[in-house]
Amino acid sequence: MSSLTLAQSREYLLRAIKKAEEQGAKMSFAIVDEGGNLKALARMDGASFPTAKIAEGKAFTSVAWQMSSSEAADIFTVPERLIFSTAISSMYPGRFTPGKGGLPI
């Protein structure tokens, strides 16, 4: 995985915000580096405050597992794997966030 520059991260945020505005959505967007550390974050005016942390968690989940956070949800939230999912959540409290939205860049 190559590293994104801050300028590239900002450009991705601007594109995401534009798309959300076109759809009438108020959201947050997060970009993390290859180590899962926050690189850029934007919370649109009117987006609820939890969306920022949720966006960061989905970005972390996507980069950690090198798949979309939606795919991670399909893998880790089935009953047979809930113990594993709980263990991951314990190791990374507040960061492992499977669900639609996080995409690898």
GROMACS .gro file of C-alpha atoms in nm:
model
  105
    1MET     CA    1   0.000   0.000   0.000
    2SER     CA    2   0.145   0.335  -0.099
    3SER     CA    3   0.124   0.635   0.130
    4LEU     CA    4  -0.122   0.910   0.056
    5THR     CA    5  -0.004   1.267   0.088
    6LEU     CA    6  -0.202   1.519   0.286
    7ALA     CA    7  -0.286   1.699  -0.039
    8GLN     CA    8  -0.426   1.376  -0.187
    9SER     CA    9  -0.622   1.310   0.131
   10ARG     CA   10  -0.778   1.656   0.116
   11GLU     CA   11  -0.873   1.601  -0.248
   12TYR     CA   12  -1.050   1.276  -0.155
   13LEU     CA   13  -1.236   1.457   0.122
   14LEU     CA   14  -1.348   1.732  -0.116
   15ARG     CA   15  -1.475   1.473  -0.365
   16ALA     CA   16  -1.661   1.283  -0.093
   17ILE     CA   17  -1.820   1.601   0.042
   18LYS     CA   18  -1.930   1.706  -0.306
   19LYS     CA   19  -2.093   1.366  -0.364
   20ALA     CA   20  -2.270   1.378  -0.028
   21GLU     CA   21  -2.398   1.729  -0.102
   22GLU     CA   22  -2.533   1.610  -0.437
   23GLN     CA   23  -2.725   1.340  -0.250
   24GLY     CA   24  -2.845   1.576   0.024
   25ALA     CA   25  -2.656   1.382   0.292
   26LYS     CA   26  -2.475   1.525   0.594
   27MET     CA   27  -2.185   1.298   0.680
   28SER     CA   28  -1.831   1.272   0.809
   29PHE     CA   29  -1.534   1.138   0.618
   30ALA     CA   30  -1.203   1.010   0.750
   31ILE     CA   31  -0.882   0.906   0.583
   32VAL     CA   32  -0.621   0.707   0.771
   33ASP     CA   33  -0.266   0.618   0.674
   34GLU     CA   34  -0.135   0.266   0.629
   35GLY     CA   35  -0.093   0.234   1.008
   36GLY     CA   36  -0.454   0.332   1.077
   37ASN     CA   37  -0.359   0.679   1.203
   38LEU     CA   38  -0.587   0.967   1.115
   39LYS     CA   39  -0.462   1.160   0.812
   40ALA     CA   40  -0.764   1.381   0.735
   41LEU     CA   41  -1.115   1.423   0.874
   42ALA     CA   42  -1.413   1.633   0.773
   43ARG     CA   43  -1.756   1.655   0.939
   44MET     CA   44  -2.005   1.832   0.719
   45ASP     CA   45  -2.216   2.109   0.869
   46GLY     CA   46  -2.525   1.949   1.013
   47ALA     CA   47  -2.376   1.599   1.043
   48SER     CA   48  -2.433   1.449   1.385
   49PHE     CA   49  -2.126   1.449   1.609
   50PRO     CA   50  -2.086   1.068   1.631
   51THR     CA   51  -2.035   1.044   1.255
   52ALA     CA   52  -1.676   1.169   1.284
   53LYS     CA   53  -1.565   0.884   1.512
   54ILE     CA   54  -1.769   0.633   1.314
   55ALA     CA   55  -1.600   0.745   0.991
   56GLU     CA   56  -1.258   0.714   1.152
   57GLY     CA   57  -1.343   0.365   1.281
   58LYS     CA   58  -1.462   0.248   0.941
   59ALA     CA   59  -1.147   0.386   0.777
   60PHE     CA   60  -0.934   0.206   1.038
   61THR     CA   61  -1.125  -0.120   0.983
   62SER     CA   62  -1.081  -0.093   0.607
   63VAL     CA   63  -0.706  -0.037   0.621
   64ALA     CA   64  -0.648  -0.292   0.900
   65TRP     CA   65  -0.818  -0.573   0.707
   66GLN     CA   66  -0.742  -0.441   0.356
   67MET     CA   67  -1.106  -0.466   0.255
   68SER     CA   68  -1.415  -0.251   0.275
   69SER     CA   69  -1.565  -0.214   0.620
   70SER     CA   70  -1.880  -0.368   0.470
   71GLU     CA   71  -1.686  -0.682   0.375
   72ALA     CA   72  -1.542  -0.687   0.729
   73ALA     CA   73  -1.896  -0.674   0.865
   74ASP     CA   74  -1.992  -0.972   0.649
   75ILE     CA   75  -1.696  -1.169   0.783
   76PHE     CA   76  -1.679  -1.066   1.150
   77THR     CA   77  -2.040  -1.012   1.254
   78VAL     CA   78  -2.180  -1.354   1.171
   79PRO     CA   79  -2.270  -1.556   1.481
   80GLU     CA   80  -1.984  -1.804   1.431
   81ARG     CA   81  -1.729  -1.521   1.450
   82LEU     CA   82  -1.875  -1.294   1.717
   83ILE     CA   83  -1.615  -1.409   1.972
   84PHE     CA   84  -1.338  -1.311   1.728
   85SER     CA   85  -1.512  -0.979   1.657
   86THR     CA   86  -1.540  -0.913   2.031
   87ALA     CA   87  -1.169  -0.987   2.074
   88ILE     CA   88  -1.077  -0.743   1.796
   89SER     CA   89  -1.300  -0.478   1.955
   90SER     CA   90  -1.125  -0.536   2.288
   91MET     CA   91  -0.781  -0.497   2.131
   92TYR     CA   92  -0.881  -0.182   1.943
   93PRO     CA   93  -1.148  -0.017   2.158
   94GLY     CA   94  -1.356   0.226   1.959
   95ARG     CA   95  -1.163   0.162   1.638
   96PHE     CA   96  -1.292  -0.163   1.488
   97THR     CA   97  -1.611  -0.052   1.312
   98PRO     CA   98  -1.748  -0.303   1.063
   99GLY     CA   99  -2.035  -0.172   0.851
  100LYS     CA  100  -2.101   0.005   0.523
  101GLY     CA  101  -1.886   0.304   0.437
  102GLY     CA  102  -1.515   0.235   0.483
  103LEU     CA  103  -1.328   0.180   0.158
  104PRO     CA  104  -0.962   0.107   0.092
  105ILE     CA  105  -0.792   0.365  -0.128
   0.00000   0.00000   0.00000
